[in-house]
CSV table of C-alpha atoms in Angstrom, one decimal:
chain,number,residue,atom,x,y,z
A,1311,UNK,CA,-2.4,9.9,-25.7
A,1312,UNK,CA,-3.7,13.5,-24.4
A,1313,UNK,CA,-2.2,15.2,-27.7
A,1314,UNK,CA,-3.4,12.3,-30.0
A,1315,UNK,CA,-6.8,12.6,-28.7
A,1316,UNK,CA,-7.0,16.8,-29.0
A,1317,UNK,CA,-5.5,16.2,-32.6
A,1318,UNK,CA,-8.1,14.1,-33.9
A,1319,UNK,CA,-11.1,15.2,-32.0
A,1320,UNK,CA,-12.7,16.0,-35.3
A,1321,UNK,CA,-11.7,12.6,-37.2
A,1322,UNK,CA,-14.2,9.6,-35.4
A,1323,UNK,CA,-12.7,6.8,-37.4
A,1324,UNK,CA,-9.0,7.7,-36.1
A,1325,UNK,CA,-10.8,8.4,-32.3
A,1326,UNK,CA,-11.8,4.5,-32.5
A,1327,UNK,CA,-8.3,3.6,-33.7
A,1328,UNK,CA,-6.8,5.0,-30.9
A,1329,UNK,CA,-9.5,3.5,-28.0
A,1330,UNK,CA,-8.9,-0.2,-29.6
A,1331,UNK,CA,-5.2,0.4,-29.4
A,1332,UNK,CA,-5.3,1.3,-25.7
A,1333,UNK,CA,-8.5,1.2,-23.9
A,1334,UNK,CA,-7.5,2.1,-20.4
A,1335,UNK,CA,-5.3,4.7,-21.4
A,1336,UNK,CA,-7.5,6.3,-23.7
A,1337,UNK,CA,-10.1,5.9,-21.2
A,1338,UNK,CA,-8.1,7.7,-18.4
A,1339,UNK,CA,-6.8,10.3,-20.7
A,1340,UNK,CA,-10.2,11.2,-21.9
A,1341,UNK,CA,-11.6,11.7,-18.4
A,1342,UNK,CA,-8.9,13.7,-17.4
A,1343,UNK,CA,-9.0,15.9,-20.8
A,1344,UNK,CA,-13.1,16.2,-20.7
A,1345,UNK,CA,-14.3,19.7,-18.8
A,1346,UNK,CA,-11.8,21.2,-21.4
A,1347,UNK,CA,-13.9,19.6,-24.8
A,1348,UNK,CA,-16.6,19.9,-23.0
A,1349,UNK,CA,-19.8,20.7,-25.5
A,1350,UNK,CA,-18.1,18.9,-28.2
A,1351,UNK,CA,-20.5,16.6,-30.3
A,1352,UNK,CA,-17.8,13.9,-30.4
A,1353,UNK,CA,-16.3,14.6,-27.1
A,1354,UNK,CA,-19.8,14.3,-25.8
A,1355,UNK,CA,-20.4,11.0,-27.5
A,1356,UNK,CA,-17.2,9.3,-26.3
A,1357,UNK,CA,-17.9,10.5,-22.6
A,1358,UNK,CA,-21.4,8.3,-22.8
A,1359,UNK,CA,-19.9,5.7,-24.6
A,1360,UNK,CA,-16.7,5.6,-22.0
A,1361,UNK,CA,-18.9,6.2,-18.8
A,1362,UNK,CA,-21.8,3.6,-19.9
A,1363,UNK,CA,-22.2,1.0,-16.7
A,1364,UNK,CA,-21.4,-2.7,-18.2
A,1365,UNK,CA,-21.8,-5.5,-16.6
A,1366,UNK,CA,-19.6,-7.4,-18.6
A,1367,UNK,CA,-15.5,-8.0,-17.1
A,1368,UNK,CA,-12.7,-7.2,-19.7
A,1369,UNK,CA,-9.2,-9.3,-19.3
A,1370,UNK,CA,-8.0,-6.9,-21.5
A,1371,UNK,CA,-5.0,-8.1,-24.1
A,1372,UNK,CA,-3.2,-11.2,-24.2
A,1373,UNK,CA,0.0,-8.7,-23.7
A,1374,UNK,CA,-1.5,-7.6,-20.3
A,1375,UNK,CA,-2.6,-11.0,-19.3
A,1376,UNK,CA,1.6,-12.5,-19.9
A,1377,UNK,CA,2.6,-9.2,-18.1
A,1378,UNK,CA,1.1,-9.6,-15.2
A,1379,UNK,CA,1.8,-13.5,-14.8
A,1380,UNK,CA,5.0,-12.8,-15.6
A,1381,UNK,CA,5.8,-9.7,-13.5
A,1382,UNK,CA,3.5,-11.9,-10.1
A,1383,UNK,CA,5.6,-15.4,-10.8
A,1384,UNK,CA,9.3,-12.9,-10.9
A,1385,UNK,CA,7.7,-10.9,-7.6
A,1386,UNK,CA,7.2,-14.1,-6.4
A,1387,UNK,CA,10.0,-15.3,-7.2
A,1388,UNK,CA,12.0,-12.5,-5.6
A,1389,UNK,CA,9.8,-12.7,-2.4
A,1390,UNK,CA,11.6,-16.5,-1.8
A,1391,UNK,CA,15.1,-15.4,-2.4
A,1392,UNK,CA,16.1,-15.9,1.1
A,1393,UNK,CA,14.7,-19.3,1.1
A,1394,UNK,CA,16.8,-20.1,-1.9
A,1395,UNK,CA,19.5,-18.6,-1.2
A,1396,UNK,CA,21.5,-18.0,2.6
A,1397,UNK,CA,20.1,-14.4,3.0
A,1398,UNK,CA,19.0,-13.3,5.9
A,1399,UNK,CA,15.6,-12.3,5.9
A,1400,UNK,CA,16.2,-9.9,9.0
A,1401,UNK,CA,18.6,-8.2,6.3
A,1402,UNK,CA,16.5,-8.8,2.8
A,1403,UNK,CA,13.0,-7.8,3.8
A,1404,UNK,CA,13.6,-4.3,5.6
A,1405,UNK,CA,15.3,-3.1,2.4
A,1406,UNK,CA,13.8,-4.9,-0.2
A,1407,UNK,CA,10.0,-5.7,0.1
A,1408,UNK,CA,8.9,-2.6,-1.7
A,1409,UNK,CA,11.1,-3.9,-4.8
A,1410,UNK,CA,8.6,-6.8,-5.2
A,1411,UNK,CA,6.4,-4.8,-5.7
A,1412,UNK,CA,6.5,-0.9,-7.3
A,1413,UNK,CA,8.7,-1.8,-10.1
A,1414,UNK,CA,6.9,-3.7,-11.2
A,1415,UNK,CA,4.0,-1.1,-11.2
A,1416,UNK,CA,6.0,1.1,-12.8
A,1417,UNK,CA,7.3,-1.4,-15.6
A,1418,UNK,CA,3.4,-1.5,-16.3
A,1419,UNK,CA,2.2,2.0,-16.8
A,1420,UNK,CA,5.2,2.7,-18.4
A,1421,UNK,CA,4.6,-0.3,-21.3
A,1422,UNK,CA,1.2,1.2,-21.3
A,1423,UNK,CA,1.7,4.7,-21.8
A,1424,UNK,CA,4.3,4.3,-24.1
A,1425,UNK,CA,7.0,6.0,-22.6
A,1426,UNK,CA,10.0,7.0,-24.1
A,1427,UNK,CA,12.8,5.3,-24.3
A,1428,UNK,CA,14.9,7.9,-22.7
A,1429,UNK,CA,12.6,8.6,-19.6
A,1430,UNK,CA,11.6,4.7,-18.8
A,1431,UNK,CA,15.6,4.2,-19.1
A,1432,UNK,CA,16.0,7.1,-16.6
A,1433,UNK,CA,13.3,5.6,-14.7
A,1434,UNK,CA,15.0,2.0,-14.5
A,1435,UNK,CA,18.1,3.7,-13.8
A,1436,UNK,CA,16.8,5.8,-10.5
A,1437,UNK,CA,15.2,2.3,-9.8
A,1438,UNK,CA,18.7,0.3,-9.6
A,1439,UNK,CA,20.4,2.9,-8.1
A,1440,UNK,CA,17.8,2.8,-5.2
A,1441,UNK,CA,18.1,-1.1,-4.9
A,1442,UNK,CA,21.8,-0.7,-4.5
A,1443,UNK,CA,21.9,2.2,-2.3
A,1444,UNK,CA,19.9,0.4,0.3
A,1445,UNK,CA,21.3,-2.8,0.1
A,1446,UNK,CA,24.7,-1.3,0.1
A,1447,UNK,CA,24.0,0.8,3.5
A,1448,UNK,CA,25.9,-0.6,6.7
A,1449,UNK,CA,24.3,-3.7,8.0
A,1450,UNK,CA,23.6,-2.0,11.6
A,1451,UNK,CA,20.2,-3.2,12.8
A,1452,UNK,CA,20.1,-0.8,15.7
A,1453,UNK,CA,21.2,2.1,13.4
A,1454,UNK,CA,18.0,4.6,13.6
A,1455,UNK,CA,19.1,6.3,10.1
A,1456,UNK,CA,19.3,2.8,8.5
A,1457,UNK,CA,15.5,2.3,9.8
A,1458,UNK,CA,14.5,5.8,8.3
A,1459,UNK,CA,16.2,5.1,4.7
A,1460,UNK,CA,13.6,1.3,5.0
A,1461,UNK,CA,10.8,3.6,6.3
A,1462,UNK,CA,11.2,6.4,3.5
A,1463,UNK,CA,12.5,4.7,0.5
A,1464,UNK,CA,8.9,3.1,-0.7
A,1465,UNK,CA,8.1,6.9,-0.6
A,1466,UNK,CA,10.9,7.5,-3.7
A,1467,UNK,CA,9.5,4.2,-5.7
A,1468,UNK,CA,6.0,5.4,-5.2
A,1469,UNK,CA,6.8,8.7,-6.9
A,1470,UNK,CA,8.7,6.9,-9.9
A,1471,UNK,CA,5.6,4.8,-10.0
A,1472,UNK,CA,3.6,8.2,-10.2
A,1473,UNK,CA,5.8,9.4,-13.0
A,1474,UNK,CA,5.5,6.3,-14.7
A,1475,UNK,CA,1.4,6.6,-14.3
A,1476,UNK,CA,1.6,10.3,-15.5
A,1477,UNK,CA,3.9,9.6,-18.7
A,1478,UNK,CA,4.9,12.5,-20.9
A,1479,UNK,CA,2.1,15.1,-19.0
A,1480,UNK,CA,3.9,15.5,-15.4
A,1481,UNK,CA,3.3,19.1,-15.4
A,1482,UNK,CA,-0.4,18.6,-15.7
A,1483,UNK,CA,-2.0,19.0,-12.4
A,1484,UNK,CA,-5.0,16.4,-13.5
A,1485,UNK,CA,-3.1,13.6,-14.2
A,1486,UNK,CA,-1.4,14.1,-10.9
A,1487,UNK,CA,-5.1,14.3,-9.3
A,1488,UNK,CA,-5.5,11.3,-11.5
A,1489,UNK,CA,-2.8,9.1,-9.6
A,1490,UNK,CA,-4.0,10.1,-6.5
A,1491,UNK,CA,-7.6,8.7,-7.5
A,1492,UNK,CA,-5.8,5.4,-9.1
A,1493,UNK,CA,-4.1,5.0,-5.3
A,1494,UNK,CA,-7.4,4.8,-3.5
A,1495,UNK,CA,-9.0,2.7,-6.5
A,1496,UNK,CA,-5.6,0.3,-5.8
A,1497,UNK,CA,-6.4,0.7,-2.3
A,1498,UNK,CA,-10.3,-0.6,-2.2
A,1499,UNK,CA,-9.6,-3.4,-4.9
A,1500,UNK,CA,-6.2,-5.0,-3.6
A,1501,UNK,CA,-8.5,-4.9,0.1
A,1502,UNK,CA,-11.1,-7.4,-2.2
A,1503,UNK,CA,-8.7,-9.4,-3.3
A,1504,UNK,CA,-7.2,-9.7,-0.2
A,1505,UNK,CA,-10.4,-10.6,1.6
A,1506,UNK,CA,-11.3,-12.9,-1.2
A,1507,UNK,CA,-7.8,-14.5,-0.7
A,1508,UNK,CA,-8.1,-15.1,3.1
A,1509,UNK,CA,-12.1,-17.3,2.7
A,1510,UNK,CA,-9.8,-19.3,0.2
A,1511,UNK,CA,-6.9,-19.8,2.1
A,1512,UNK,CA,-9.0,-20.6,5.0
A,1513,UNK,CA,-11.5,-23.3,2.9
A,1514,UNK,CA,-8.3,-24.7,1.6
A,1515,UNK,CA,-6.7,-25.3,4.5
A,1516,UNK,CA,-10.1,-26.5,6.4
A,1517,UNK,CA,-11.0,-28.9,3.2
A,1518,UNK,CA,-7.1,-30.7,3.6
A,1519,UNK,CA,-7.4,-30.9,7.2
A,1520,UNK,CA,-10.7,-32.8,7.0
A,1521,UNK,CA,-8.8,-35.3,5.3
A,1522,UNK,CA,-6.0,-35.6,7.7
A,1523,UNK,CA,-3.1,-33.6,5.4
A,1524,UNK,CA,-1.9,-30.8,7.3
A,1525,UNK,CA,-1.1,-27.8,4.7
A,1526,UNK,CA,-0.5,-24.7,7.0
A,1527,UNK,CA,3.2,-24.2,6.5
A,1528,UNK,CA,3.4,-25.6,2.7
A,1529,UNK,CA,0.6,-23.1,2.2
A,1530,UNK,CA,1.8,-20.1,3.4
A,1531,UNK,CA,5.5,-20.9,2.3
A,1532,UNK,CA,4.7,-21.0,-1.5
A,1533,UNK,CA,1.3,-20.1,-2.3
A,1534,UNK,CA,1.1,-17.2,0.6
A,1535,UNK,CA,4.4,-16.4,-0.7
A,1536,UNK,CA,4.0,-16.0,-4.1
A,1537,UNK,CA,0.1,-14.5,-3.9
A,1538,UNK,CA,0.8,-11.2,-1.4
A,1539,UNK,CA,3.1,-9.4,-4.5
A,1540,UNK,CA,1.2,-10.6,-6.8
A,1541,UNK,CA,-2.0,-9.1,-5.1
A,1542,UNK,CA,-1.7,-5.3,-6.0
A,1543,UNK,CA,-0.8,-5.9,-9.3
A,1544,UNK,CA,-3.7,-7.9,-10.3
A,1545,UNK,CA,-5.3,-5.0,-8.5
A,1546,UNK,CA,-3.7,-2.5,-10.8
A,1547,UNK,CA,-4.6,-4.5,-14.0
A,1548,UNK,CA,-8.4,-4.8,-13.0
A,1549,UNK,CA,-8.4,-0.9,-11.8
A,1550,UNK,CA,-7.3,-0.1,-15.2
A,1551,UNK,CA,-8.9,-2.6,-17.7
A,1552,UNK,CA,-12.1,-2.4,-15.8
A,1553,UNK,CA,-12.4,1.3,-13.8
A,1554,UNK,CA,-16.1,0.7,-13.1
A,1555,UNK,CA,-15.3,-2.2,-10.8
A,1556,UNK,CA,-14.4,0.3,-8.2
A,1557,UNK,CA,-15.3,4.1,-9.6
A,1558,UNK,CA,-18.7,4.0,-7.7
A,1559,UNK,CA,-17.1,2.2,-4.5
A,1560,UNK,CA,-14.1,4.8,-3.4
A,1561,UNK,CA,-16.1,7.7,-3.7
A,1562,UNK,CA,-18.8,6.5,-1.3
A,1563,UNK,CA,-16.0,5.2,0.9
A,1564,UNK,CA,-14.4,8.9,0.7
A,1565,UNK,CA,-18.0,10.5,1.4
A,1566,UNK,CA,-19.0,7.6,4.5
A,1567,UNK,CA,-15.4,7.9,5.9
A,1568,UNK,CA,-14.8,11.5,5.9
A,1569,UNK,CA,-17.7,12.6,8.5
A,1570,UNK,CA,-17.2,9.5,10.8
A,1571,UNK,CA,-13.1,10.1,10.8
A,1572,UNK,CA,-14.3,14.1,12.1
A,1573,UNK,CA,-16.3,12.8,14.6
A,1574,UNK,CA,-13.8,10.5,15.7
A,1575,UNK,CA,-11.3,12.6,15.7
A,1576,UNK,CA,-12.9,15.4,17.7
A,1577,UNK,CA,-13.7,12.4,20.3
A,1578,UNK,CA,-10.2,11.1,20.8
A,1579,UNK,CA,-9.1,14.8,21.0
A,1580,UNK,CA,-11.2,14.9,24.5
A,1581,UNK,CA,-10.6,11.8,25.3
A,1582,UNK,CA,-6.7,12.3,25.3
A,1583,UNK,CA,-7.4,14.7,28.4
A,1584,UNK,CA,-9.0,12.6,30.1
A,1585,UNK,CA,-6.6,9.4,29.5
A,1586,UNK,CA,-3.8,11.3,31.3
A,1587,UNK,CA,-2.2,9.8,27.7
A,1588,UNK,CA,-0.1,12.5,25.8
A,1589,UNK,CA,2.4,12.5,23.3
A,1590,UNK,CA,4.9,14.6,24.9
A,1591,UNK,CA,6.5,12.0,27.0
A,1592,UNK,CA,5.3,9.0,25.3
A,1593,UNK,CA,7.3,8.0,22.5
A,1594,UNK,CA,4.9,5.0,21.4
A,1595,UNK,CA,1.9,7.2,21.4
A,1596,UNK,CA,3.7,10.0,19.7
A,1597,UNK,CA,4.6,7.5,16.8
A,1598,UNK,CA,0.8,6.2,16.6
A,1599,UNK,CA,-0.6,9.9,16.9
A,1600,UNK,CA,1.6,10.8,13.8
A,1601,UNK,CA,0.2,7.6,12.0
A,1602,UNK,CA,-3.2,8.7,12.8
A,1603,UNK,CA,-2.3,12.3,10.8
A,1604,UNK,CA,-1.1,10.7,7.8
A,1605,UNK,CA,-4.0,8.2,7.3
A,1606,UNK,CA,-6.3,11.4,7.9
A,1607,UNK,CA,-4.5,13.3,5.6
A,1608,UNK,CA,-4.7,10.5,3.0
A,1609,UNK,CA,-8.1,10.7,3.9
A,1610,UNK,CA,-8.6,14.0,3.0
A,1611,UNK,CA,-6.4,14.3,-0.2
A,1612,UNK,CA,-8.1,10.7,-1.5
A,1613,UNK,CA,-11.3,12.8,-0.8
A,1614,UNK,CA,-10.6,15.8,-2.8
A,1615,UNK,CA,-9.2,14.1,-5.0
A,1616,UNK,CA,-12.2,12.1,-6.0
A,1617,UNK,CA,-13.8,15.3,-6.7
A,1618,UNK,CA,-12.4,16.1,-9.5
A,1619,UNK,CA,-14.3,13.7,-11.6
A,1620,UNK,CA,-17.9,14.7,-9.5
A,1621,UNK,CA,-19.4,17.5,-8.4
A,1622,UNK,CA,-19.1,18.3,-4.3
A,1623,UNK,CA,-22.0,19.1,-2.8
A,1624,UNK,CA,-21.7,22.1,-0.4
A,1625,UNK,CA,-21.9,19.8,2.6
A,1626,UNK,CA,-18.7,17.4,1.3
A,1627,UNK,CA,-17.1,20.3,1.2
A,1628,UNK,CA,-17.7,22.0,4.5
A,1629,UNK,CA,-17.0,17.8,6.1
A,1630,UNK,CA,-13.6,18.4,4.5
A,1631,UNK,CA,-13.0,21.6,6.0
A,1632,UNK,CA,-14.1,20.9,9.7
A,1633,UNK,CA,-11.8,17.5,9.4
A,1634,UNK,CA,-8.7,19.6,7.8
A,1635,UNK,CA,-9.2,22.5,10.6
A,1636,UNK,CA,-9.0,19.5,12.9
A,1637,UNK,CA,-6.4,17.8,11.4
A,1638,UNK,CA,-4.4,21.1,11.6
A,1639,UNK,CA,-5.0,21.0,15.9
A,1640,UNK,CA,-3.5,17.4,15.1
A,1641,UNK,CA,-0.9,18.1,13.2
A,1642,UNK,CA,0.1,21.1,15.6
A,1643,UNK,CA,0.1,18.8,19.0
A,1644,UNK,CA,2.5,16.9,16.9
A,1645,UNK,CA,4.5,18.9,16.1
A,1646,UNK,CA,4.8,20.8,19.5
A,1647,UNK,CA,5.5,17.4,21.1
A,1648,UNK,CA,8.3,16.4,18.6
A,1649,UNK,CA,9.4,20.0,19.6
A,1650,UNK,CA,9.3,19.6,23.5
A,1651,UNK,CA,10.8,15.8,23.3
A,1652,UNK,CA,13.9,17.5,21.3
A,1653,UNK,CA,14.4,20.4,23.9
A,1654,UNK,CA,14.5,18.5,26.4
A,1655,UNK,CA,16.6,14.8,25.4
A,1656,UNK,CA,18.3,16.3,21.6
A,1657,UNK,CA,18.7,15.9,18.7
A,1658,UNK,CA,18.5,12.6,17.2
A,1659,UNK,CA,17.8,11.2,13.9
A,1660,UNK,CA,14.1,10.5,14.0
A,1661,UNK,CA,13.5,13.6,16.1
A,1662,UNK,CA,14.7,15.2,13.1
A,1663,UNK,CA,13.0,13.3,10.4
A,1664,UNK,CA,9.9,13.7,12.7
A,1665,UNK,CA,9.7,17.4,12.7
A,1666,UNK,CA,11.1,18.0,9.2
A,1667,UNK,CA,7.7,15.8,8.4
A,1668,UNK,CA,5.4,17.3,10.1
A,1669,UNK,CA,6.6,21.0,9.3
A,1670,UNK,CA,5.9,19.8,5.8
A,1671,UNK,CA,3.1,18.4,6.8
A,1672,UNK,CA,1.2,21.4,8.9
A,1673,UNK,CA,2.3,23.8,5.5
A,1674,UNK,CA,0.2,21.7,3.5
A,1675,UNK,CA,-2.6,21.1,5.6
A,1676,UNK,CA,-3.0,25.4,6.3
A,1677,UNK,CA,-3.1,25.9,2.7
A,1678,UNK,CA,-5.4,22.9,2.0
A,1679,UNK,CA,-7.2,24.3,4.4
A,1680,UNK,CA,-7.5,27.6,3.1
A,1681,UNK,CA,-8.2,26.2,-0.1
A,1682,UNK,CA,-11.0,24.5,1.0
A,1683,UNK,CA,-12.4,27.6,3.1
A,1684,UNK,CA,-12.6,29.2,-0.4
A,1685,UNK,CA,-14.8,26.0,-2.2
A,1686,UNK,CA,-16.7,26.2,0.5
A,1687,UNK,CA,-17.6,29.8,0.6
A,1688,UNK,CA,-17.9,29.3,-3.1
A,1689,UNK,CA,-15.1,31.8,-3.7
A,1690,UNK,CA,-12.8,28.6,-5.8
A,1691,UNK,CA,-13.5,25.5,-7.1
A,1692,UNK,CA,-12.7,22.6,-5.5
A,1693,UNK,CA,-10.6,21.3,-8.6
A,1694,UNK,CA,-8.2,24.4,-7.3
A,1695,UNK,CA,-7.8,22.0,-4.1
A,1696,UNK,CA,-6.5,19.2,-5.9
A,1697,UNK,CA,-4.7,21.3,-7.6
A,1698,UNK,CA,-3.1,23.0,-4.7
A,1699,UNK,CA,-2.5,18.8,-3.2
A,1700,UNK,CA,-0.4,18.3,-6.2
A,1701,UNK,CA,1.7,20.9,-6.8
A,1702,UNK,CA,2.7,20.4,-2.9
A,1703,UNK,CA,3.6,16.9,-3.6
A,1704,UNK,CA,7.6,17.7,-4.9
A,1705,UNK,CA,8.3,19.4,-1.6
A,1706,UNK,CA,7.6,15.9,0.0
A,1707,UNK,CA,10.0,14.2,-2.5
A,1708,UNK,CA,12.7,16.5,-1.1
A,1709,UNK,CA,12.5,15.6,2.2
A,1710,UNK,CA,12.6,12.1,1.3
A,1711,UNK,CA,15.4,12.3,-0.4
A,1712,UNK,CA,16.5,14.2,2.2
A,1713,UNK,CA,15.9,11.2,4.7
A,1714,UNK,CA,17.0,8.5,2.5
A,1715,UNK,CA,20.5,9.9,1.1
A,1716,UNK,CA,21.7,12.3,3.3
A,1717,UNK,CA,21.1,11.3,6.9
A,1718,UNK,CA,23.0,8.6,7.3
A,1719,UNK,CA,26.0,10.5,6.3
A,1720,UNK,CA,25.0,13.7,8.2
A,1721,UNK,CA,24.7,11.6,11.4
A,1722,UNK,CA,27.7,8.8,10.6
A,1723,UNK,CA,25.2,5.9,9.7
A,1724,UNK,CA,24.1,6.1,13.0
């Protein structure tokens, strides 16, 4: 779409050709591709036509509309196979949940973007092997590196999902940006749907109660059952027929979050020394503390991420900065504890897969963090963050693979 666009930027009739082919697409593309054709007569016309606030809902193509039926009632489907069949669910669920839903995901960017047949086989392909690596894996529920293949595996299917969402382009650091973006716009509108799921459910089940028919466990056995992986992608098929559903809510979520998480975090930095709490020799607290990083981090990379289709104001910037310098203290007590807890008891699996993590995780954050020194200080863009966030991203995908296929035989499946 990105080359077909540049090829006929000159030629308006073949321009509208390619939008009624594939809005979203074209839509996405042409965001991404726009500070390069910027000034552009036509590139400037399309940019107000695409960015013009509608009120009016788009259901997109009939295509779409079967997809995503289809691909909710087979995700469904799949969600009940231990009811249908003798599976145990303490067996299915731990390895298989994120099946109902990312390939899914994947299947649908990859119809949209037109993929090549050779990568979307590949794709499918690194899919099934996945599926049977996982489900092939020792049946040991007290096996830690069995727990850390389940934890880290979503992590692989996310990233096929993101090459999937990319298409042809994965070297281009925008479209990466792009996907980041499309996760917090996922994010906000599956939370809606969700929420707007729940005052049904609840209604529902109050209206058939009044009448003396109690649904609770009929309820949640088919209809809970088959609405939860259905939810995000109904969430991806509004984000992308209709973008302005959520493009004004995530970046005021990212601007209203970002100063309150800092001054939280600052808070519960002092008020660890005062709890006598401290991750060093508490395990539970150690595990929620590391939680606590990644959902800042998120934070911050869904943050700079959003800038890159708006302008930062100086004191966004500077937010960021203070809660990535914090972050950083985070990230280092983390560390240091993981560090203290292997010194002193050994080396175990998640020790190790704990450390490797946030060694990753403390590179990234310094040079974020120098990145953003130099946005702030005017002496970069911020795009050069998200830029900088991206290119990162690979390293991660190491370690995961790391986790996920080699652990298990490096420490004998235990």
């Amino acid at each position: 779409m990105k080359n077909e666009i540049l090829s006929h930027l000159h030629d308006p009739g073949q321009l509208e050709r390619l939008y009624r082919s594939n809005k979203g697409p074209f839509k996405r593309e042409f965001s991404i591709l726009y500070p390069e054709i910027r000034g552009n007569a036509l590139a400037e016309f399309w940019y107000a036509r695409l960015h013009y606030e509608t009120e009016e809902i788009s259901w997109g193509s009939r295509k779409e509309l079967l997809f995503v039926v289809i691909a909710s009632l087979v995700a469904g489907i799949l969600a009940k196979l231990p009811a249908i069949f003798p599976i145990s669910e303490e067996f299915y669920y731990p390895r298989n949940i994120s099946f109902l839903v990312f390939p899914f995901l994947a299947a649908y960017f990859a119809w949209k973007n037109k993929l090549p047949e050779g990568k979307a086989a590949f794709l499918g392909f690194a899919t099934l092997v996945c599926l049977l690596y996982i489900n092939f894996l020792p049946n040991n529920p007290q096996s830690d590196t069995l727990v850390l293949a389940c934890i880290h595996l979503p992590l692989l299917l996310w990233v096929i999902l993101g090459v999937s969402f990319v298409g042809d382009d994965l070297s281009n650091y925008r479209k990466r940006l792009g996907f980041l973006r499309f996760n917090g716009d996922l994010a906000v509108m599956t939370a809606l749907l969700v929420i707007a799921g729940v005052l049904m459910t609840g209604i529902t089940i109050g209206l058939f109660a009044l009448i003396g028919f109690q649904i609770e466990e009929l309820y949640a056995e088919y209809v809970v059952a088959f609405g939860l992986p259905a939810v995000p992608i109904v969430a991806t098929y509004l984000t992308q027929t209709n973008p302005q559903l959520v493009n004004k809510v995530s970046p005021v979520i990212a601007k209203l979050f970002s100063p309150l998480v800092l001054v939280m975090l600052v808070i519960y930095l002092g008020a660890i020394i005062y709890s006598g709490k401290d991750p060093y020799n508490d395990r539970e607290f150690l595990m929620l503390f590391n939680a606590l990083l990644v959902g800042v981090m998120a934070l911050i990379f869904f943050s700079v991420a959003e800038s890159s289709t708006e302008e930062k104001t100086a004191w966004s910037v500077w937010v960021l900065l203070l809660l990535s310098v914090v972050t950083v203290v985070v990230n280092g007590i983390a560390l240091s504890a993981i560090s203290f807890r292997i010194s002193e008891w050994g080396i175990t699996p998640n020790r190790v897969a704990v450390l490797g993590a946030n060694m990753l995780m403390l590179i990234h954050l310094l040079i974020v963090t120098v990145m953003l020194y130099k946005a702030a200080t005017k002496k970069a863009p911020i795009t050069e963050v998200g830029r900088f966030i991206v290119l990162y991203i690979p390293v991660y995908v190491a370690w995961v693979v790391v986790v996920v296929f080699l652990f298990p035989l490096l420490f004998g499946f235990k």
